[in-house]
CSV table of C-alpha atoms and ligand atoms in Angstrom, one decimal:
chain,number,residue,atom,x,y,z
A,1,MET,CA,9.8,-3.5,-21.4
A,2,SER,CA,11.6,-5.3,-18.6
A,3,LYS,CA,10.5,-8.6,-17.3
A,4,TYR,CA,11.4,-10.9,-14.5
A,5,ILE,CA,12.8,-14.4,-15.3
A,6,ILE,CA,12.3,-16.9,-12.4
A,7,ARG,CA,13.6,-20.4,-12.3
A,8,GLY,CA,11.4,-22.0,-9.7
A,9,GLY,CA,11.5,-24.9,-7.3
A,10,LYS,CA,14.1,-23.5,-4.9
A,11,PRO,CA,13.0,-23.2,-1.2
A,12,LEU,CA,13.9,-19.7,0.2
A,13,HIS,CA,16.3,-19.7,3.0
A,14,GLY,CA,18.0,-16.9,5.0
A,15,SER,CA,16.9,-13.5,6.3
A,16,VAL,CA,15.5,-10.4,4.7
A,17,SER,CA,14.9,-6.9,6.1
A,18,ILE,CA,11.6,-5.2,5.3
A,19,SER,CA,11.5,-1.6,4.0
A,20,GLY,CA,9.3,1.4,4.9
A,21,ALA,CA,5.6,1.1,4.2
A,22,LYS,CA,4.5,2.3,0.7
A,23,ASN,CA,1.0,3.2,1.9
A,24,ALA,CA,2.3,5.2,4.8
A,25,ALA,CA,5.0,7.0,2.7
A,26,VAL,CA,2.5,8.1,0.0
A,27,ALA,CA,0.3,9.7,2.8
A,28,ILE,CA,3.2,11.3,4.7
A,29,ILE,CA,4.9,12.9,1.8
A,30,PRO,CA,1.8,15.0,0.8
A,31,ALA,CA,1.3,15.9,4.5
A,32,ALA,CA,4.6,17.8,4.4
A,33,VAL,CA,3.0,20.3,2.0
A,34,ILE,CA,0.7,21.5,4.8
A,35,THR,CA,3.6,23.4,6.5
A,36,ASP,CA,6.2,25.8,5.3
A,37,GLY,CA,8.6,24.3,7.9
A,38,ILE,CA,11.1,21.6,7.1
A,39,CYS,CA,10.0,17.9,7.5
A,40,ARG,CA,12.5,15.1,7.8
A,41,VAL,CA,11.2,11.6,6.9
A,42,GLU,CA,13.2,8.5,7.5
A,43,ASN,CA,12.9,4.8,6.4
A,44,VAL,CA,11.4,6.0,3.1
A,45,PRO,CA,11.1,3.0,0.7
A,46,ASP,CA,13.1,3.2,-2.5
A,47,ILE,CA,10.1,2.6,-4.8
A,48,ALA,CA,8.6,4.1,-7.9
A,49,ASP,CA,5.5,5.6,-6.1
A,50,VAL,CA,7.8,7.6,-3.8
A,51,ALA,CA,10.0,8.8,-6.6
A,52,VAL,CA,6.9,10.0,-8.5
A,53,TYR,CA,5.5,11.7,-5.4
A,54,PHE,CA,8.8,13.6,-4.8
A,55,ASN,CA,8.6,14.8,-8.4
A,56,ILE,CA,5.0,16.0,-7.9
A,57,LEU,CA,6.1,17.9,-4.8
A,58,ARG,CA,9.1,19.5,-6.7
A,59,ARG,CA,6.8,20.6,-9.5
A,60,LEU,CA,4.6,22.2,-6.8
A,61,GLY,CA,7.7,24.2,-5.6
A,62,ALA,CA,8.9,22.1,-2.7
A,63,GLU,CA,12.5,21.2,-2.2
A,64,VAL,CA,13.1,17.5,-1.6
A,65,ARG,CA,16.6,16.7,-0.4
A,66,ASP,CA,18.0,13.1,-0.2
A,67,ALA,CA,19.6,13.1,3.2
A,68,GLY,CA,21.0,9.6,2.6
A,69,GLY,CA,20.2,6.2,4.2
A,70,GLY,CA,16.5,6.4,3.2
A,71,ALA,CA,16.0,9.8,4.9
A,72,PHE,CA,14.6,12.8,3.0
A,73,GLU,CA,14.1,16.5,4.0
A,74,ILE,CA,11.1,18.2,2.5
A,75,ASN,CA,10.8,22.0,2.5
A,76,SER,CA,7.4,23.2,1.2
A,77,ALA,CA,8.0,26.9,1.9
A,78,GLY,CA,8.3,27.4,-1.9
A,79,VAL,CA,4.9,25.8,-2.6
A,80,ALA,CA,2.8,28.9,-3.6
A,81,SER,CA,0.1,27.4,-5.7
A,82,PRO,CA,-2.5,24.8,-4.9
A,83,VAL,CA,-2.5,23.4,-8.4
A,84,ALA,CA,-1.3,19.8,-8.9
A,85,THR,CA,-2.2,18.7,-12.4
A,86,SER,CA,1.1,17.3,-13.8
A,87,GLY,CA,1.1,14.0,-15.7
A,88,ASP,CA,2.7,12.3,-12.7
A,89,MET,CA,-0.6,12.6,-10.8
A,90,GLN,CA,-2.1,9.7,-12.9
A,91,LYS,CA,0.8,7.4,-12.0
A,92,LEU,CA,-0.5,6.6,-8.5
A,93,ARG,CA,-3.7,6.5,-6.5
A,94,ALA,CA,-2.4,8.4,-3.5
A,95,SER,CA,-1.8,11.6,-5.5
A,96,TYR,CA,-5.4,12.6,-4.5
A,97,TYR,CA,-4.1,13.1,-0.9
A,98,LEU,CA,-3.0,16.5,-2.2
A,99,ILE,CA,-6.6,17.6,-2.1
A,100,GLY,CA,-6.7,17.4,1.7
A,101,ALA,CA,-3.1,18.7,2.1
A,102,LEU,CA,-3.6,21.7,-0.2
A,103,LEU,CA,-6.9,22.5,1.3
A,104,ALA,CA,-5.3,22.5,4.7
A,105,ARG,CA,-2.5,24.8,3.5
A,106,PHE,CA,-4.3,27.2,1.1
A,107,GLY,CA,-8.1,26.6,1.5
A,108,ARG,CA,-8.2,25.5,-2.1
A,109,ALA,CA,-7.0,22.7,-4.3
A,110,ASP,CA,-6.9,21.9,-8.0
A,111,VAL,CA,-5.8,18.3,-8.2
A,112,ALA,CA,-5.9,16.0,-11.2
A,113,MET,CA,-7.9,12.8,-10.8
A,114,PRO,CA,-5.6,10.0,-9.5
A,115,GLY,CA,-4.4,6.8,-11.2
A,116,GLY,CA,-3.3,3.6,-9.4
A,117,CYS,CA,-4.1,-0.1,-9.7
A,118,ASN,CA,-7.1,-0.8,-11.9
A,119,PHE,CA,-9.1,-3.7,-10.4
A,120,GLY,CA,-11.8,-3.7,-13.0
A,121,ALA,CA,-14.5,-1.7,-11.2
A,122,PRO,CA,-14.0,2.1,-10.9
A,123,ARG,CA,-12.5,3.1,-7.6
A,124,GLN,CA,-14.8,5.7,-6.1
A,125,ILE,CA,-13.9,9.0,-4.4
A,126,ASP,CA,-17.5,9.9,-3.2
A,127,LEU,CA,-16.5,9.4,0.5
A,128,HIS,CA,-13.6,11.8,0.1
A,129,ILE,CA,-16.0,14.3,-1.4
A,130,LYS,CA,-18.6,13.6,1.3
A,131,GLY,CA,-16.1,14.4,4.1
A,132,LEU,CA,-14.5,17.4,2.6
A,133,SER,CA,-17.9,18.9,1.6
A,134,ALA,CA,-19.1,18.4,5.2
A,135,MET,CA,-16.1,20.5,6.2
A,136,GLY,CA,-17.2,23.4,4.0
A,137,ALA,CA,-15.4,22.7,0.7
A,138,SER,CA,-17.2,23.2,-2.6
A,139,ILE,CA,-16.0,20.5,-4.9
A,140,SER,CA,-16.4,20.1,-8.6
A,141,VAL,CA,-14.8,17.8,-11.2
A,142,LYS,CA,-14.1,19.1,-14.7
A,143,ASN,CA,-11.7,18.1,-17.4
A,144,GLY,CA,-10.2,15.5,-15.1
A,145,VAL,CA,-9.4,18.0,-12.4
A,146,ILE,CA,-11.0,18.0,-8.9
A,147,THR,CA,-11.4,21.6,-7.7
A,148,ALA,CA,-12.0,22.2,-4.0
A,149,THR,CA,-12.6,25.7,-2.7
A,150,THR,CA,-13.6,27.2,0.6
A,151,GLU,CA,-14.9,30.7,1.5
A,152,ASP,CA,-11.9,31.2,3.8
A,153,ARG,CA,-11.0,28.0,5.7
A,154,LEU,CA,-12.5,24.6,6.3
A,155,HIS,CA,-14.5,24.0,9.5
A,156,GLY,CA,-14.8,21.0,11.7
A,157,ALA,CA,-17.6,18.4,10.9
A,158,TYR,CA,-19.0,15.1,11.9
A,159,VAL,CA,-18.4,12.6,9.0
A,160,PHE,CA,-19.7,9.1,8.9
A,161,LEU,CA,-17.9,6.9,6.3
A,162,ASP,CA,-20.3,4.5,4.7
A,163,ALA,CA,-17.2,2.2,4.2
A,164,PRO,CA,-14.0,2.4,6.3
A,165,SER,CA,-12.2,3.9,3.3
A,166,VAL,CA,-8.4,4.2,3.9
A,167,GLY,CA,-8.1,7.0,1.3
A,168,ALA,CA,-11.1,9.0,2.5
A,169,THR,CA,-10.0,8.7,6.2
A,170,ILE,CA,-6.5,10.0,5.2
A,171,ASN,CA,-7.8,12.8,3.0
A,172,ILE,CA,-10.2,14.0,5.6
A,173,MET,CA,-7.6,13.8,8.4
A,174,LEU,CA,-5.1,15.9,6.3
A,175,ALA,CA,-7.7,18.5,5.6
A,176,ALA,CA,-9.0,18.6,9.2
A,177,SER,CA,-5.6,19.2,10.7
A,178,THR,CA,-5.9,23.0,10.1
A,179,ALA,CA,-9.7,23.3,9.9
A,180,SER,CA,-11.4,25.6,12.5
A,181,GLY,CA,-12.9,23.4,15.1
A,182,THR,CA,-13.2,19.6,15.6
A,183,THR,CA,-13.7,17.0,13.0
A,184,VAL,CA,-14.9,13.5,13.9
A,185,ILE,CA,-14.5,10.7,11.4
A,186,GLU,CA,-16.8,7.8,12.3
A,187,ASN,CA,-16.3,4.3,10.8
A,188,ALA,CA,-12.7,5.4,10.0
A,189,ALA,CA,-10.1,3.0,8.5
A,190,ARG,CA,-7.8,1.5,11.1
A,191,GLU,CA,-4.9,0.4,8.9
A,192,PRO,CA,-1.4,0.8,10.2
A,193,HIS,CA,-0.6,3.5,7.6
A,194,VAL,CA,-3.6,5.6,8.8
A,195,VAL,CA,-2.0,5.5,12.3
A,196,ASP,CA,1.4,6.3,10.9
A,197,LEU,CA,0.1,9.4,9.2
A,198,ALA,CA,-1.7,10.5,12.4
A,199,THR,CA,1.6,10.1,14.2
A,200,PHE,CA,3.4,12.3,11.6
A,201,LEU,CA,0.7,15.0,11.7
A,202,SER,CA,0.9,15.0,15.5
A,203,LEU,CA,4.6,15.6,15.3
A,204,MET,CA,3.8,18.5,13.0
A,205,GLY,CA,1.6,20.0,15.8
A,206,ALA,CA,-1.7,18.5,14.8
A,207,GLU,CA,-4.1,17.4,17.5
A,208,ILE,CA,-5.5,13.9,16.6
A,209,TYR,CA,-7.1,11.3,18.9
A,210,GLY,CA,-8.3,7.8,18.2
A,211,ALA,CA,-6.2,6.9,15.1
A,212,GLY,CA,-6.3,3.1,14.8
A,213,THR,CA,-9.9,3.0,16.1
A,214,ASN,CA,-13.0,3.5,14.1
A,215,THR,CA,-13.5,7.0,15.6
A,216,ILE,CA,-10.9,9.6,14.9
A,217,ARG,CA,-11.1,13.2,16.4
A,218,ILE,CA,-9.1,16.0,14.9
A,219,HIS,CA,-9.0,19.4,16.7
A,220,GLY,CA,-7.8,21.8,13.9
A,221,LYS,CA,-4.8,24.1,14.4
A,222,ASP,CA,-4.1,27.4,12.8
A,223,ARG,CA,-0.8,26.2,11.4
A,224,LEU,CA,1.4,23.1,11.5
A,225,HIS,CA,5.2,23.2,11.8
A,226,GLY,CA,7.9,20.9,10.4
A,227,GLY,CA,8.4,17.5,12.0
A,228,ALA,CA,10.6,14.4,11.9
A,229,HIS,CA,9.4,10.9,11.6
A,230,SER,CA,10.5,7.4,10.7
A,231,ILE,CA,8.0,5.5,8.5
A,232,ILE,CA,6.7,2.2,9.9
A,233,THR,CA,7.8,-1.0,8.1
A,234,ASP,CA,5.6,-2.4,5.4
A,235,GLN,CA,3.0,-4.9,6.6
A,236,LEU,CA,2.3,-5.9,3.0
A,237,GLU,CA,5.9,-6.4,1.9
A,238,ALA,CA,6.5,-8.5,5.0
A,239,GLY,CA,3.3,-10.5,4.3
A,240,SER,CA,4.5,-11.1,0.7
A,241,PHE,CA,7.8,-12.5,1.8
A,242,MET,CA,6.0,-14.6,4.4
A,243,ALA,CA,3.9,-16.1,1.6
A,244,ALA,CA,7.0,-16.6,-0.5
A,245,ALA,CA,8.7,-18.6,2.3
A,246,ALA,CA,5.6,-20.6,2.8
A,247,ALA,CA,4.9,-21.3,-0.8
A,248,THR,CA,8.5,-22.5,-1.5
A,249,GLY,CA,8.7,-24.7,1.6
A,250,GLY,CA,11.6,-22.7,2.9
A,251,ARG,CA,12.6,-21.1,6.2
A,252,VAL,CA,13.1,-17.3,6.3
A,253,GLU,CA,13.7,-14.8,9.1
A,254,ILE,CA,11.9,-11.6,8.2
A,255,ASN,CA,13.5,-8.7,10.1
A,256,ASN,CA,12.4,-5.1,10.7
A,257,VAL,CA,8.7,-5.9,11.1
A,258,ILE,CA,6.0,-4.9,13.5
A,259,PRO,CA,4.5,-8.3,14.6
A,260,LYS,CA,1.3,-6.8,15.7
A,261,HIS,CA,0.6,-5.6,12.2
A,262,LEU,CA,1.2,-9.1,10.8
A,263,GLU,CA,-1.2,-11.0,13.1
A,264,CYS,CA,-4.0,-10.9,10.5
A,265,ILE,CA,-1.7,-12.5,8.0
A,266,SER,CA,0.2,-14.9,10.4
A,267,GLY,CA,-3.1,-16.3,11.7
A,268,LYS,CA,-4.3,-17.3,8.2
A,269,LEU,CA,-0.9,-18.7,7.2
A,270,CYS,CA,-0.8,-20.8,10.4
A,271,GLU,CA,-4.2,-22.2,9.5
A,272,MET,CA,-2.6,-23.3,6.2
A,273,GLY,CA,0.0,-25.2,8.2
A,274,VAL,CA,2.8,-22.6,8.0
A,275,SER,CA,5.0,-22.4,11.1
A,276,ILE,CA,5.5,-18.8,12.3
A,277,HIS,CA,7.2,-17.6,15.4
A,278,GLU,CA,8.4,-14.2,16.6
A,279,THR,CA,12.0,-13.8,17.4
A,280,GLY,CA,12.7,-10.6,19.4
A,281,ASP,CA,10.3,-7.6,19.0
A,282,SER,CA,10.9,-7.0,15.3
A,283,SER,CA,11.4,-10.3,13.5
A,284,VAL,CA,9.4,-13.4,12.6
A,285,VAL,CA,10.6,-16.7,11.3
A,286,VAL,CA,8.4,-18.4,8.7
A,287,GLU,CA,8.8,-22.0,7.8
A,288,GLY,CA,6.7,-23.6,5.0
A,289,PRO,CA,5.4,-27.1,5.4
A,290,GLY,CA,5.8,-29.8,2.7
A,291,ARG,CA,2.2,-29.3,1.7
A,292,LEU,CA,-0.2,-26.5,2.6
A,293,ARG,CA,-3.7,-27.1,4.0
A,294,CYS,CA,-6.8,-25.6,2.2
A,295,VAL,CA,-8.5,-22.8,4.1
A,296,ASP,CA,-11.1,-20.1,3.3
A,297,VAL,CA,-9.8,-16.5,3.2
A,298,THR,CA,-11.9,-13.3,3.4
A,299,ALA,CA,-10.2,-10.0,2.8
A,300,ALA,CA,-11.6,-7.3,5.0
A,301,PRO,CA,-10.6,-3.9,6.5
A,302,TYR,CA,-7.9,-4.0,9.1
A,303,PRO,CA,-7.6,-5.8,11.5
A,304,GLY,CA,-9.0,-8.3,9.0
A,305,PHE,CA,-7.0,-10.1,6.4
A,306,PRO,CA,-5.6,-7.5,4.0
A,307,THR,CA,-7.0,-7.2,0.5
A,308,ASP,CA,-3.4,-6.4,-0.5
A,309,MET,CA,-2.5,-9.9,0.5
A,310,GLN,CA,-5.5,-11.6,-1.2
A,311,PRO,CA,-3.7,-12.5,-4.5
A,312,GLN,CA,-0.7,-13.9,-2.6
A,313,ALA,CA,-3.0,-16.1,-0.5
A,314,ALA,CA,-4.7,-17.4,-3.6
A,315,VAL,CA,-1.3,-18.6,-4.9
A,316,LEU,CA,-0.6,-20.5,-1.7
A,317,LEU,CA,-4.0,-22.2,-1.9
A,318,CYS,CA,-3.3,-23.3,-5.5
A,319,LEU,CA,-0.8,-25.7,-3.8
A,320,ALA,CA,-3.0,-26.7,-0.8
A,321,ASP,CA,-4.7,-30.1,-0.6
A,322,GLY,CA,-8.5,-29.6,-1.2
A,323,THR,CA,-10.7,-26.8,-2.2
A,324,SER,CA,-10.5,-23.2,-0.9
A,325,ALA,CA,-12.5,-20.0,-1.3
A,326,VAL,CA,-10.9,-16.6,-1.3
A,327,THR,CA,-13.4,-13.7,-0.9
A,328,ASP,CA,-12.6,-10.0,-1.2
A,329,ASN,CA,-15.1,-7.9,0.7
A,330,ILE,CA,-13.2,-4.7,-0.3
A,331,PHE,CA,-12.6,-4.8,-4.0
A,332,ASP,CA,-15.0,-7.2,-5.7
A,333,THR,CA,-13.1,-7.7,-8.9
A,334,ARG,CA,-9.5,-7.8,-7.7
A,335,PHE,CA,-8.8,-11.1,-9.5
A,336,LYS,CA,-6.6,-10.2,-12.5
A,337,TYR,CA,-4.2,-12.9,-11.5
A,338,ILE,CA,-6.7,-15.8,-12.2
A,339,ASP,CA,-6.0,-16.2,-15.9
A,340,GLU,CA,-2.3,-16.0,-15.3
A,341,LEU,CA,-2.3,-18.7,-12.6
A,342,ALA,CA,-4.4,-20.9,-14.9
A,343,LYS,CA,-1.5,-20.7,-17.4
A,344,MET,CA,0.6,-22.4,-14.7
A,345,GLY,CA,-1.8,-25.2,-14.3
A,346,ALA,CA,-3.8,-23.8,-11.4
A,347,SER,CA,-7.4,-24.9,-11.0
A,348,ILE,CA,-9.0,-21.5,-10.1
A,349,LYS,CA,-12.2,-19.7,-11.1
A,350,ALA,CA,-14.1,-16.6,-10.0
A,351,ALA,CA,-17.6,-16.7,-8.7
A,352,GLY,CA,-18.7,-13.1,-8.0
A,353,ARG,CA,-16.3,-11.6,-5.4
A,354,THR,CA,-15.0,-15.1,-4.5
A,355,VAL,CA,-12.4,-17.2,-6.1
A,356,ILE,CA,-12.7,-21.0,-5.9
A,357,ILE,CA,-9.4,-22.8,-5.9
A,358,LYS,CA,-8.7,-26.6,-6.1
A,359,GLY,CA,-5.2,-27.5,-5.0
A,360,VAL,CA,-2.9,-29.0,-7.6
A,361,PRO,CA,0.2,-31.1,-7.1
A,362,ALA,CA,2.4,-28.3,-8.6
A,363,LEU,CA,2.4,-25.2,-10.7
A,364,THR,CA,4.5,-25.1,-13.9
A,365,GLY,CA,6.4,-22.1,-15.2
A,366,ALA,CA,4.8,-19.9,-17.9
A,367,PRO,CA,5.0,-16.5,-19.6
A,368,LEU,CA,2.8,-14.2,-17.5
A,369,LYS,CA,1.7,-10.6,-17.3
A,370,ALA,CA,1.3,-8.6,-14.1
A,371,GLY,CA,-1.8,-6.5,-14.1
A,372,ASP,CA,-1.4,-4.6,-10.8
A,373,LEU,CA,0.9,-4.3,-7.9
A,374,ARG,CA,-0.2,-7.1,-5.6
A,375,ALA,CA,-1.2,-9.5,-8.5
A,376,GLY,CA,2.4,-9.0,-9.7
A,377,ALA,CA,3.8,-10.0,-6.3
A,378,ALA,CA,1.5,-13.0,-6.4
A,379,LEU,CA,2.8,-14.1,-9.8
A,380,VAL,CA,6.4,-13.8,-8.5
A,381,ILE,CA,5.5,-16.1,-5.6
A,382,ALA,CA,3.9,-18.5,-8.1
A,383,GLY,CA,7.0,-18.5,-10.2
A,384,LEU,CA,9.3,-19.1,-7.2
A,385,CYS,CA,7.4,-22.3,-6.4
A,386,ALA,CA,6.6,-23.5,-9.9
A,387,ARG,CA,8.5,-26.2,-11.8
A,388,GLY,CA,10.5,-24.6,-14.6
A,389,THR,CA,10.9,-21.1,-15.7
A,390,THR,CA,8.4,-18.2,-15.4
A,391,GLU,CA,8.7,-14.9,-17.2
A,392,ILE,CA,6.7,-12.0,-15.9
A,393,GLU,CA,6.0,-8.8,-17.9
A,394,GLY,CA,4.5,-5.6,-16.3
A,395,VAL,CA,7.1,-5.5,-13.6
A,396,ARG,CA,6.7,-1.7,-13.4
A,397,TYR,CA,3.6,-2.4,-11.3
A,398,ILE,CA,5.7,-4.5,-8.9
A,399,GLU,CA,8.4,-1.9,-8.6
A,400,ARG,CA,5.8,0.7,-7.7
A,401,GLY,CA,5.5,-0.9,-4.2
A,402,TYR,CA,8.4,-3.3,-3.5
A,403,GLU,CA,11.9,-2.0,-2.9
A,404,ASN,CA,14.6,-4.1,-4.6
A,405,MET,CA,12.4,-7.2,-4.7
A,406,LEU,CA,14.8,-9.2,-6.9
A,407,GLY,CA,17.8,-8.4,-4.8
A,408,LYS,CA,16.0,-9.4,-1.6
A,409,LEU,CA,14.8,-12.7,-3.2
A,410,ARG,CA,18.3,-13.5,-4.6
A,411,SER,CA,19.7,-13.0,-1.1
A,412,LEU,CA,17.2,-15.8,-0.1
A,413,GLY,CA,18.5,-18.2,-2.7
A,414,ALA,CA,15.9,-17.5,-5.4
A,415,ASP,CA,17.1,-17.8,-9.1
A,416,VAL,CA,15.6,-14.5,-10.4
A,417,THR,CA,16.8,-12.1,-13.0
A,418,SER,CA,15.5,-9.0,-14.8
A,419,SER,CA,15.6,-9.1,-18.6
A,420,ASP,CA,17.1,-5.7,-19.2
A,421,ALA,CA,18.8,-4.6,-16.1
A,422,PRO,CA,22.1,-5.9,-14.7
A,423,ALA,CA,21.7,-8.0,-11.6
A,424,ARG,CA,21.4,-5.6,-8.7
A,425,GLU,CA,23.7,-6.1,-5.7
A,426,THR,CA,22.3,-8.6,-3.3
A,427,ALA,CA,20.1,-6.7,-0.9
A,428,ALA,CA,21.5,-5.7,2.4
A,429,VAL,CA,19.7,-8.1,4.8
B,501,EPZ,C1,-5.9,2.0,-0.1
B,501,EPZ,O1,-6.6,2.2,-1.3
B,501,EPZ,C2,-4.6,1.3,-0.5
B,501,EPZ,N1,-3.8,2.3,-1.3
B,501,EPZ,C3,-4.8,0.1,-1.3
B,501,EPZ,O2,-3.5,-0.5,-1.5
B,501,EPZ,C4,-5.6,-0.9,-0.4
B,501,EPZ,O3,-6.0,-2.0,-1.2
B,501,EPZ,C5,-6.9,-0.2,0.0
B,501,EPZ,O4,-6.6,1.0,0.7
B,501,EPZ,C6,-7.7,-1.1,1.0
B,501,EPZ,O5,-6.9,-1.4,2.1
B,501,EPZ,C7,-3.1,3.2,-0.7
B,501,EPZ,O6,-3.0,3.3,0.6
B,501,EPZ,C8,-2.3,4.1,-1.5
B,501,EPZ,P1,-10.3,2.4,0.1
B,501,EPZ,P2,-7.9,3.1,-1.3
B,501,EPZ,O7,-10.6,3.8,-0.1
B,501,EPZ,O8,-7.7,4.2,-0.3
B,501,EPZ,C9,-14.6,2.0,-1.6
B,501,EPZ,C10,-1.8,-1.5,-2.7
B,501,EPZ,O9,-1.7,-2.6,-3.2
B,501,EPZ,N2,-14.7,3.4,-1.6
B,501,EPZ,O10,-10.0,1.9,1.5
B,501,EPZ,O11,-8.3,3.5,-2.7
B,501,EPZ,C11,-13.7,1.4,-2.6
B,501,EPZ,O12,-14.4,1.3,-3.8
B,501,EPZ,C12,-3.0,-0.6,-2.8
B,501,EPZ,O13,-0.9,-1.0,-1.9
B,501,EPZ,C13,-15.8,4.1,-1.9
B,501,EPZ,O14,-16.9,3.5,-2.1
B,501,EPZ,O15,-9.0,2.1,-0.7
B,501,EPZ,C14,-13.4,0.1,-2.0
B,501,EPZ,O16,-14.4,-0.9,-2.4
B,501,EPZ,C15,-4.0,-1.2,-3.8
B,501,EPZ,N3,-15.8,5.4,-2.0
B,501,EPZ,C16,-13.4,0.3,-0.5
B,501,EPZ,O17,-14.1,1.5,-0.3
B,501,EPZ,C17,-14.7,6.2,-1.7
B,501,EPZ,O18,-14.7,7.4,-1.8
B,501,EPZ,C18,-12.0,0.5,0.1
B,501,EPZ,O19,-11.3,1.5,-0.6
B,501,EPZ,C19,-13.5,5.5,-1.4
B,501,EPZ,C20,-13.5,4.1,-1.4
C-alpha cells in the first residue's frame, strides 16, 4: 500500500500547470458511447478514474486509442450490448453515466450500481431515476444492477430536480440527446463540467440550450455523430493548489486555468487574507499571508463555494486566527478528515453539517489516512504546512482525481515522496 511522505514547513514557490477536469472527463468519456462515429478528446487528465473508464469502454467493445499528449480517440462502433456490469463499475461514481449514454444509443441499459467516494451517508440516485422515468424509461434495480428499458425510444419530458444534482443533470442530458422531442431540466446543476459535457454533446450534433443556467433544454436528435473536444481545465485541482500556496505562505503562479471558474474559490481565499491576481486570461498568482484570517465557509452548488473544496478550506482555517465554521449544504457528512487533522493538533469538531474550527499556531506532522479524494488532498495540504513529517496512506483516493500531484508539488519546492514508487520526473510546468 503506497503512501506519501511529506516533510512540511516549506512555502511553495514557482508555477504549475493545471490538467483537464476529472469531473468533465468522466462525463465526456461515456458520452462517446452514444455514437458509432469516432470521438477525439484532448486535455484528458492522466488519473485513475479516466484509466478505469477507458477499461469500462473497452469491455463494452469500444476502441480507445492513445493519440499522445493527453489526446484519445474513442470509436464506439463496436459497442453492441448495453450491459456494463464489470467490476470496474464500482471503482468510481461516474460509471452510472452509462445509464443515460446506453439508453441514448440502444434504448436500454443494464448498468452496475456505481462506487465513488463514501461520505458516510448513502449517495442517492432517485433524481436520476425520476428524470429517466419521466422520459419513458422503466427502471428497476436488482442484484446490484440498474436496468432501464424503453418500448422503443425515450421521449422528451419536463423534469424538475428537487436538488441541483450534477449527476442527475448529466445523466438526463445524455439520455435526452437522442430522445424524441424536447426535454427540459429545471433546477439543473450549473457546474463547469455540466457545461463542458453540453459543449461536447453539441459538437456531436446534439441540440442543447441553457447549459450553465438552471434551465437546460435538449431537443433530441435521431443520431449523434463523432466530435472533437478539448476538456476544460480542472477548477478543483486549481483550487487545491491555490489552497496549498496559501497554507504554506508561498507564492505560486497557477497556469492553464479558467479564472471565471475560480471566482467562488478566490473570493473566499481573499477573505482569509490571501492575495490573488489574474495574470493574462489563463493564470492566477496566489500569495499566502503570514497568518490567515478566520472566515465562515458554506459549500453550495455552483456558483457557490464548491463542496469539493470544503476539506481544503477547513485545513486553511485550522491555521487562521480565531474561530471559523465550515458548513456543507451538499453532503452533510463529508468530514472524514476531522479525526486526521486532530492528530496534527487541529482544534476541530463537527456539529451536524458544520465543522467548528479554532485556529492553532501550527499543525504538526502525523501518520494519517486519506478516506476520500478531496479529504486526501486536504491532508496533503496539511502535511505541506505542518512542522515535521506527515505520512498519508490511502493515496489511491488522491490519484483517482489528481494528475501527478507529487511531481507538481515537488516542482514547487515541496519535500514529498511516495513510499513505494520512484520519484516521478518533476512535472512539466
Ligand atoms: C458530483 O457528484 C461530483 N462527482 C462530486 O465530486 C461533487 O462533490 C458533487 O457532484 C457536487 O458538486 C462527479 O462529478 C463525478 P450530486 P454527484 O448529484 O453527481 C443529492 C469529487 O471530489 N442527490 O450533485 O454524486 C446528493 O445526495 C467528487 O470530484 C439526491 O438526493 O453529486 C447530494 O446531497 C466527489 N438524489 C446532492 O444531491 C440524486 O439522485 C448533490 O449530489 C442525486 C443526488
